[in-house]
XYZ file of C-alpha atoms in Angstrom:
554
model
C 73.030 114.481 122.277
C 74.994 111.437 121.115
C 74.213 110.113 117.684
C 74.601 107.067 115.493
C 74.158 106.722 111.726
C 72.600 103.737 109.962
C 71.874 102.818 106.378
C 69.545 100.233 104.893
C 70.515 98.715 101.559
C 67.482 96.889 100.182
C 67.462 94.573 97.176
C 64.431 92.726 95.853
C 64.444 88.997 96.541
C 63.197 88.177 93.050
C 66.403 89.708 91.677
C 68.535 87.912 94.274
C 68.798 91.174 96.161
C 69.738 91.391 99.815
C 68.974 93.641 102.746
C 71.523 95.274 104.993
C 71.758 97.977 107.566
C 74.814 100.134 107.923
C 75.726 102.060 111.062
C 78.270 104.751 111.815
C 79.458 105.976 115.199
C 80.385 109.516 116.031
C 84.019 110.476 115.534
C 83.800 114.255 115.311
C 80.903 116.409 116.375
C 77.464 114.841 116.002
C 77.773 111.781 113.770
C 74.243 111.583 112.438
C 72.214 112.306 109.357
C 69.119 114.256 110.407
C 66.259 115.272 108.124
C 63.563 117.808 108.725
C 61.616 117.898 110.735
C 63.135 114.901 112.586
C 60.786 111.931 112.918
C 61.039 110.762 116.542
C 59.608 107.276 116.930
C 60.620 103.763 117.964
C 63.285 102.068 115.890
C 61.443 98.750 115.838
C 58.389 100.341 114.197
C 60.537 101.852 111.464
C 62.456 98.642 110.846
C 59.189 96.758 110.669
C 57.567 99.196 108.227
C 60.572 99.316 105.901
C 61.051 95.542 105.743
C 57.375 94.836 105.118
C 57.051 97.470 102.386
C 60.149 96.329 100.533
C 59.147 92.688 100.785
C 55.735 93.343 99.230
C 56.493 96.101 96.733
C 56.634 94.663 93.226
C 58.867 97.274 91.642
C 60.634 99.491 94.187
C 61.698 102.917 92.981
C 65.466 103.419 92.937
C 65.829 106.196 95.468
C 67.029 106.880 98.988
C 64.704 107.465 101.929
C 65.788 108.481 105.414
C 64.163 108.152 108.825
C 65.472 109.756 112.009
C 64.949 108.056 115.379
C 65.842 109.248 118.872
C 65.832 107.446 122.190
C 67.546 107.972 125.541
C 69.910 110.630 124.225
C 70.947 108.642 121.127
C 69.789 109.667 117.669
C 69.681 107.086 114.879
C 69.224 107.749 111.155
C 68.045 104.883 108.967
C 68.981 105.167 105.303
C 66.930 103.028 102.947
C 68.860 102.497 99.722
C 66.957 100.114 97.417
C 69.056 98.620 94.659
C 71.987 100.908 95.281
C 74.479 98.171 94.527
C 73.432 98.880 90.937
C 74.379 102.551 91.365
C 77.597 102.421 93.412
C 78.988 105.749 92.193
C 76.257 107.641 94.039
C 76.423 105.343 97.061
C 80.141 105.932 97.627
C 79.709 109.687 97.292
C 77.000 109.814 99.939
C 78.982 107.691 102.419
C 82.489 109.129 102.343
C 83.391 108.020 105.878
C 83.508 104.379 106.821
C 80.814 103.524 109.392
C 81.661 101.301 112.356
C 78.297 99.596 112.935
C 76.345 97.616 110.370
C 73.220 95.495 110.611
C 72.941 92.870 107.878
C 69.346 91.770 107.246
C 68.762 88.634 105.150
C 65.646 86.705 104.209
C 66.242 82.921 104.219
C 63.028 82.161 102.315
C 63.645 80.835 98.813
C 60.407 82.324 97.468
C 57.788 84.520 99.093
C 54.965 82.978 97.066
C 55.119 79.403 95.773
C 57.743 77.794 97.997
C 56.563 79.069 101.357
C 58.848 77.703 104.038
C 61.638 76.553 101.676
C 65.039 77.762 102.772
C 67.688 79.203 100.469
C 70.911 77.200 100.213
C 73.787 78.067 102.520
C 75.893 79.114 99.512
C 73.406 81.924 98.810
C 73.870 83.374 102.275
C 77.633 82.898 102.172
C 77.887 84.761 98.852
C 75.681 87.665 100.001
C 77.145 88.047 103.474
C 80.688 87.466 102.251
C 80.311 90.179 99.637
C 79.322 92.803 102.217
C 82.037 91.746 104.656
C 84.633 92.210 101.925
C 83.031 95.549 101.053
C 83.358 96.685 104.684
C 86.950 95.488 104.928
C 87.815 97.322 101.703
C 86.204 100.627 102.709
C 87.419 100.503 106.308
C 90.000 103.041 107.347
C 93.232 101.441 108.517
C 93.077 103.479 111.733
C 89.472 102.467 112.456
C 88.493 100.239 115.317
C 87.020 96.881 114.409
C 83.785 97.226 112.426
C 80.807 95.642 114.194
C 78.167 93.710 112.250
C 74.811 92.528 113.600
C 73.154 89.721 111.615
C 69.351 89.591 111.389
C 67.340 86.820 109.714
C 63.771 87.755 108.751
C 60.643 85.622 108.152
C 60.995 83.677 111.373
C 57.311 82.807 110.960
C 58.158 80.623 107.936
C 61.570 79.148 108.761
C 62.836 78.457 112.277
C 66.345 77.771 113.581
C 68.036 79.587 110.712
C 70.889 80.619 112.996
C 71.812 77.044 113.867
C 71.677 76.007 110.212
C 73.964 78.828 109.111
C 76.219 78.947 112.186
C 79.067 76.991 110.479
C 79.145 79.566 107.678
C 78.987 82.524 110.086
C 81.728 81.088 112.314
C 83.948 80.486 109.300
C 83.516 84.079 108.093
C 84.032 85.377 111.637
C 87.368 83.569 111.734
C 88.379 84.864 108.283
C 87.719 88.521 109.177
C 89.043 88.317 112.755
C 90.619 91.620 113.810
C 88.906 93.520 110.992
C 85.193 92.838 111.484
C 83.430 91.761 114.667
C 80.307 89.717 113.864
C 78.055 90.041 116.921
C 76.923 86.723 118.373
C 74.232 85.437 118.349
C 72.305 86.401 115.175
C 68.676 87.507 115.467
C 65.643 85.773 113.966
C 62.632 88.063 113.588
C 59.136 88.226 112.193
C 59.094 91.807 110.952
C 55.290 91.944 111.024
C 55.390 91.889 114.830
C 56.822 94.847 116.692
C 57.852 92.742 119.685
C 59.858 90.443 117.437
C 61.993 93.380 116.263
C 62.433 94.764 119.785
C 65.556 92.708 120.520
C 67.225 94.042 117.379
C 66.491 97.667 118.268
C 67.755 97.113 121.815
C 71.022 95.678 120.471
C 71.474 98.545 118.003
C 71.079 101.190 120.693
C 73.124 99.206 123.232
C 76.009 98.782 120.778
C 75.741 102.407 119.667
C 75.962 103.642 123.239
C 79.043 101.508 123.914
C 80.754 102.777 120.785
C 79.972 106.402 121.614
C 81.398 106.251 125.147
C 84.267 108.687 125.502
C 83.485 110.492 122.248
C 83.647 114.264 122.605
C 80.504 116.088 121.527
C 81.008 119.663 120.362
C 78.103 121.709 121.718
C 78.556 124.442 119.117
C 77.932 121.938 116.301
C 74.736 120.833 118.011
C 73.602 124.468 118.325
C 74.325 125.212 114.665
C 72.528 122.012 113.629
C 69.375 122.964 115.536
C 69.526 126.513 114.173
C 69.835 125.280 110.590
C 66.880 122.942 111.129
C 64.730 125.865 112.264
C 65.931 127.970 109.333
C 65.066 125.189 106.881
C 61.603 124.780 108.375
C 60.765 128.501 108.211
C 62.490 129.516 104.974
C 61.922 126.292 102.963
C 65.315 126.949 101.324
C 67.178 123.695 100.838
C 70.417 125.166 99.424
C 72.251 128.235 100.712
C 75.504 129.965 99.865
C 78.506 130.125 102.164
C 77.892 133.833 102.865
C 74.309 132.997 103.908
C 75.648 130.304 106.243
C 77.922 132.891 107.860
C 74.950 135.248 108.263
C 72.885 132.516 109.943
C 75.718 131.721 112.356
C 75.894 135.373 113.450
C 72.801 134.707 115.564
C 74.819 132.234 117.645
C 77.749 132.838 120.027
C 80.329 131.780 117.423
C 83.567 133.675 116.717
C 83.407 135.339 113.311
C 86.354 133.308 112.108
C 86.219 131.775 108.645
C 88.476 128.848 109.574
C 86.361 127.925 112.602
C 83.123 128.220 110.620
C 84.562 125.914 107.953
C 85.538 123.440 110.670
C 81.939 123.485 111.939
C 80.569 123.029 108.414
C 82.927 120.108 107.772
C 81.869 118.495 111.056
C 78.186 118.843 110.150
C 78.979 117.477 106.691
C 80.728 114.433 108.159
C 77.763 113.963 110.470
C 75.396 113.964 107.511
C 73.398 116.913 108.789
C 74.328 118.996 105.741
C 76.183 118.506 102.465
C 78.972 121.080 102.422
C 80.300 121.526 98.893
C 83.280 123.655 99.845
C 84.871 123.875 96.382
C 81.958 125.985 95.078
C 80.754 127.485 98.367
C 77.291 125.959 98.681
C 75.550 124.039 101.479
C 72.658 121.603 101.042
C 70.543 121.897 104.190
C 68.344 118.948 103.339
C 70.456 115.890 102.317
C 67.376 113.648 102.245
C 65.775 115.896 99.634
C 68.935 115.857 97.504
C 69.406 112.077 97.739
C 65.767 111.122 97.347
C 64.053 113.684 95.163
C 67.045 114.707 93.049
C 69.494 111.830 92.579
C 67.024 109.047 93.327
C 64.474 110.378 90.850
C 67.169 111.032 88.237
C 68.467 107.460 88.498
C 64.940 106.061 88.310
C 64.124 108.280 85.330
C 67.238 107.129 83.435
C 66.049 103.519 83.792
C 62.585 104.207 82.388
C 61.756 103.521 78.765
C 60.494 107.082 78.447
C 64.032 108.416 78.864
C 65.436 109.140 75.403
C 67.896 111.911 76.235
C 70.159 109.985 78.644
C 71.860 107.340 76.518
C 73.020 103.901 77.632
C 76.571 105.211 77.947
C 75.617 107.692 80.672
C 75.744 110.843 78.515
C 73.265 113.685 78.278
C 73.298 117.391 77.490
C 73.648 120.095 80.099
C 70.486 121.791 78.816
C 68.412 118.638 79.292
C 69.930 117.839 82.692
C 69.219 121.352 83.959
C 65.636 121.213 82.708
C 65.062 117.766 84.212
C 66.454 118.798 87.604
C 64.310 121.928 87.669
C 61.295 119.759 86.908
C 62.172 117.462 89.821
C 62.361 120.442 92.189
C 59.243 122.139 90.737
C 61.483 125.097 89.810
C 62.314 125.744 93.476
C 66.032 125.481 92.670
C 67.772 126.444 89.440
C 68.824 123.453 87.375
C 72.185 125.074 86.625
C 72.958 125.190 90.361
C 72.094 121.505 90.815
C 74.318 120.523 87.873
C 77.142 122.574 89.430
C 76.591 120.709 92.707
C 76.740 117.340 90.952
C 79.967 118.328 89.211
C 81.511 119.613 92.448
C 80.590 116.349 94.216
C 82.175 114.388 91.339
C 78.874 112.760 90.423
C 79.307 113.888 86.819
C 81.765 115.653 84.556
C 81.801 117.584 81.299
C 83.206 115.761 78.286
C 83.899 117.360 74.918
C 83.027 115.082 71.996
C 84.613 115.644 68.589
C 82.988 114.013 65.560
C 86.051 114.424 63.372
C 84.835 117.679 61.831
C 86.693 120.949 62.590
C 84.910 123.140 65.154
C 82.332 120.413 65.763
C 83.060 119.915 69.464
C 79.973 119.120 71.536
C 79.909 119.367 75.331
C 78.129 116.465 77.003
C 77.589 115.572 80.655
C 78.821 112.136 81.716
C 77.024 110.595 84.751
C 78.628 107.271 85.829
C 75.820 106.595 88.334
C 73.444 106.053 85.406
C 75.523 103.260 83.858
C 73.501 100.182 84.750
C 73.768 98.070 81.599
C 76.423 95.523 80.702
C 80.005 96.378 79.911
C 80.835 98.012 76.597
C 84.429 96.767 76.670
C 83.823 94.045 74.109
C 84.190 96.735 71.418
C 87.208 98.386 73.036
C 90.199 98.644 70.723
C 93.079 100.852 69.766
C 92.023 103.576 67.375
C 92.026 102.322 63.787
C 92.240 105.897 62.547
C 92.802 109.316 63.991
C 95.654 110.104 66.296
C 98.036 107.205 65.563
C 98.129 104.526 62.875
C 96.065 101.623 61.651
C 95.950 98.544 63.875
C 96.712 96.384 60.845
C 100.174 97.915 60.536
C 103.175 95.821 61.508
C 103.654 95.372 65.256
C 107.130 96.895 64.966
C 105.414 100.220 64.405
C 104.189 100.277 68.014
C 105.510 99.847 71.510
C 103.139 98.205 74.012
C 103.360 98.637 77.787
C 100.985 97.781 80.609
C 100.525 98.142 84.356
C 97.999 96.528 86.687
C 96.647 97.615 90.091
C 95.008 94.941 92.227
C 94.361 94.014 95.858
C 97.129 92.297 97.760
C 94.619 90.434 99.950
C 92.010 89.210 97.484
C 90.329 87.006 100.080
C 89.225 89.835 102.390
C 89.208 92.913 100.132
C 88.366 93.921 96.564
C 88.048 96.933 94.296
C 84.533 98.077 95.141
C 81.979 98.722 92.354
C 81.793 102.421 93.207
C 85.523 103.026 92.800
C 85.920 103.158 89.032
C 82.993 105.521 88.265
C 84.621 108.007 90.629
C 88.001 107.430 88.969
C 86.422 108.206 85.600
C 85.167 111.608 86.761
C 88.319 112.615 88.646
C 90.740 111.413 85.967
C 88.737 113.105 83.211
C 88.695 116.354 85.198
C 92.443 116.055 85.814
C 93.259 115.760 82.113
C 90.982 118.660 81.247
C 92.742 120.780 83.874
C 96.098 120.129 82.174
C 94.887 122.247 79.264
C 96.474 119.876 76.741
C 94.578 120.408 73.501
C 96.428 117.493 71.926
C 94.723 114.920 74.143
C 91.256 113.483 73.704
C 89.397 111.659 76.495
C 86.651 109.116 75.801
C 84.554 107.600 78.612
C 82.349 104.525 78.688
C 81.265 101.826 81.076
C 84.373 100.393 82.753
C 86.966 102.213 80.645
C 88.746 105.518 80.019
C 90.447 106.100 76.658
C 93.036 108.887 76.314
C 94.509 109.638 72.916
C 97.605 111.727 72.118
C 99.352 112.313 68.778
C 102.123 109.877 69.740
C 100.453 107.466 72.192
C 97.183 105.960 73.361
C 96.298 105.082 76.971
C 93.405 102.896 78.064
C 92.450 102.575 81.746
C 90.082 99.653 82.102
C 88.179 98.093 85.025
C 88.089 94.404 84.186
C 87.895 90.974 85.752
C 90.981 88.865 86.306
C 89.946 85.439 87.562
C 87.322 86.127 90.246
C 87.949 89.801 91.094
C 88.232 93.128 89.351
C 91.543 94.837 88.620
C 92.530 98.127 86.998
C 94.686 97.725 83.900
C 96.553 100.649 82.348
C 97.335 99.806 78.716
C 99.707 101.891 76.584
C 100.411 101.873 72.870
C 103.002 104.344 71.576
C 104.913 104.983 68.385
C 107.945 102.729 68.372
C 111.051 104.808 69.186
C 113.686 105.353 66.527
C 117.384 105.765 67.169
C 116.847 109.505 67.419
C 114.140 108.958 70.047
C 116.003 106.822 72.567
C 114.374 108.648 75.490
C 110.880 108.124 74.077
C 110.062 104.948 76.013
C 111.096 106.079 79.523
C 109.432 109.454 78.974
C 106.169 107.777 77.973
C 106.257 105.483 80.971
C 107.194 108.348 83.304
C 104.208 110.318 81.994
C 101.839 107.395 82.643
C 103.212 106.793 86.137
C 102.921 110.472 87.079
C 99.534 111.304 85.563
C 97.743 107.937 85.616
C 99.174 105.440 88.123
C 99.867 107.965 90.895
C 96.469 109.588 90.381
C 94.747 106.210 90.666
C 96.591 105.424 93.900
C 95.684 108.852 95.312
C 91.986 108.379 94.507
C 91.989 104.942 96.154
C 93.509 106.441 99.318
C 90.799 109.119 99.660
C 87.933 108.758 102.142
C 85.620 107.980 99.218
C 88.071 105.368 97.958
C 89.152 101.999 99.360
C 91.343 102.826 102.343
C 91.189 99.278 103.653
C 92.835 97.889 100.504
C 96.581 97.496 100.061
C 97.290 97.849 96.350
C 100.046 96.072 94.464
C 101.373 97.162 91.062
C 102.375 94.682 88.383
C 103.840 94.769 84.884
C 101.700 93.228 82.123
C 103.435 91.224 79.386
C 103.422 93.429 76.246
C 102.537 90.574 73.861
C 98.975 90.350 75.220
C 98.143 94.060 74.894
C 97.357 94.294 71.185
C 93.642 93.629 71.779
C 92.474 95.678 74.825
C 89.069 93.978 74.998
C 90.578 90.530 75.636
C 91.017 90.877 79.386
C 91.072 87.113 79.854
C 94.371 86.951 77.931
C 95.988 89.172 80.573
C 94.765 87.237 83.623
C 98.041 85.460 84.467
C 100.391 87.565 82.351
C 101.551 89.900 85.118
C 104.587 90.103 87.407
C 104.686 92.259 90.542
C 107.064 95.216 90.331
C 108.408 94.510 93.824
C 109.364 90.992 92.690
C 111.145 92.341 89.594
C 113.068 94.868 91.684
C 114.108 92.147 94.107
C 115.371 89.972 91.262
C 117.359 92.875 89.843
C 118.956 93.537 93.224
C 120.085 89.926 93.477
C 121.784 90.210 90.103
């Protein structure tokens, strides 16, 4: 059985949302996300149903739905992800491996009600399509083959010849991303209400999938384990099992009782999307659709509702509430404590200790970046006016300012994706807590991380410089005296080792931005006194490689 993986990202037209499909070919084992029992039907019927429902639904719930399709030995999983560009932290976690086939679906109609037949301007399409092409180029593994993208225009019953009108834009983007992304020609124009109109799209998806899967080795043992787990899920109704239970289930199959080989099988099934293997705590989610839809999707939707008073606008809640809420979502079928542990192990959340300035008043809170949907809170970001260092009104000679910037080398084709920084927040916070340094204090908020020591402050901020986002690392330390001549290089060495190198490592992970080549720059110290004023730092940077080259020449 050869398999292909596809995702649908839906965004409501009234909020200038777009529709895309995402596909992934098999690279190891069975590359598919299956959900149980599998729904075997025609792909054109599913595409038609999804598009029509999302086009007519007034207020779509923010959650993921999955449909499995099989035809002629190829299995296709459609992932419907409404509004997930608003919740990128969860999106990046669920798609750790870069797919190789995408289908971009776009409605050219300006309005579905009053302006029937009026076409959106070309700039609207160029902005939407260009964004996703840059997203693909940024997430793409450097070793990957060229990513294929199929373009589909809907509402052919209202506007005709959309392809010819937008062909100059498509050809221009095709030329820009040549060698990185292959935009399939020609685009499709469909009326999603008619099954026959969608037939050509489904034929192209399966045709392209089959071509991409040619020569890919399929491991029969992974297929056998997958089918066995599906039967176990159907009979036992248990959606999460322990690693020891997984081993016990595999004993019924002709598999060597070798822990390393069993882990290799579990990792293959995890990469295929059949299970979620959380190896750092030894648990396996047998039903990814249930976890994505009923757990995370419902939690995200609940955090948006006005009834939610216990998840604040900064993404914080208590462990007790989160456990109770998760148990409610599962109707007490799974312990809330286990689900919180899973979220922490998958880096969807982290524990943060909050100190209110009173001895022994530490409060443990759970920080969930995926729930941060409101505007940035950086406008109030500043160096601490009291606490670990000195007052900001003191003379500037009291402090030493330093800064580093990470940004994309190719800002035309790549960018720092929206899901990157929420993941950085969790991993960097966990890293500092693992150091066991009681003298440091970590504060998290939308688009920033604040780390305070007795002798220095560090702010890692995700901010805009000109048109794209960058990551700035800002440092304010006590100014060295004559007896502290090694203070400055030691501070910088600490930041490079524990901050800069960690950021680069996270970006290079499969859940990072492997298609992006990062460059590091030095920020002029004079513009670092006010951290919230990102615009003052826009053109105040010099690349480190350039500085090194100038020093060599001298």
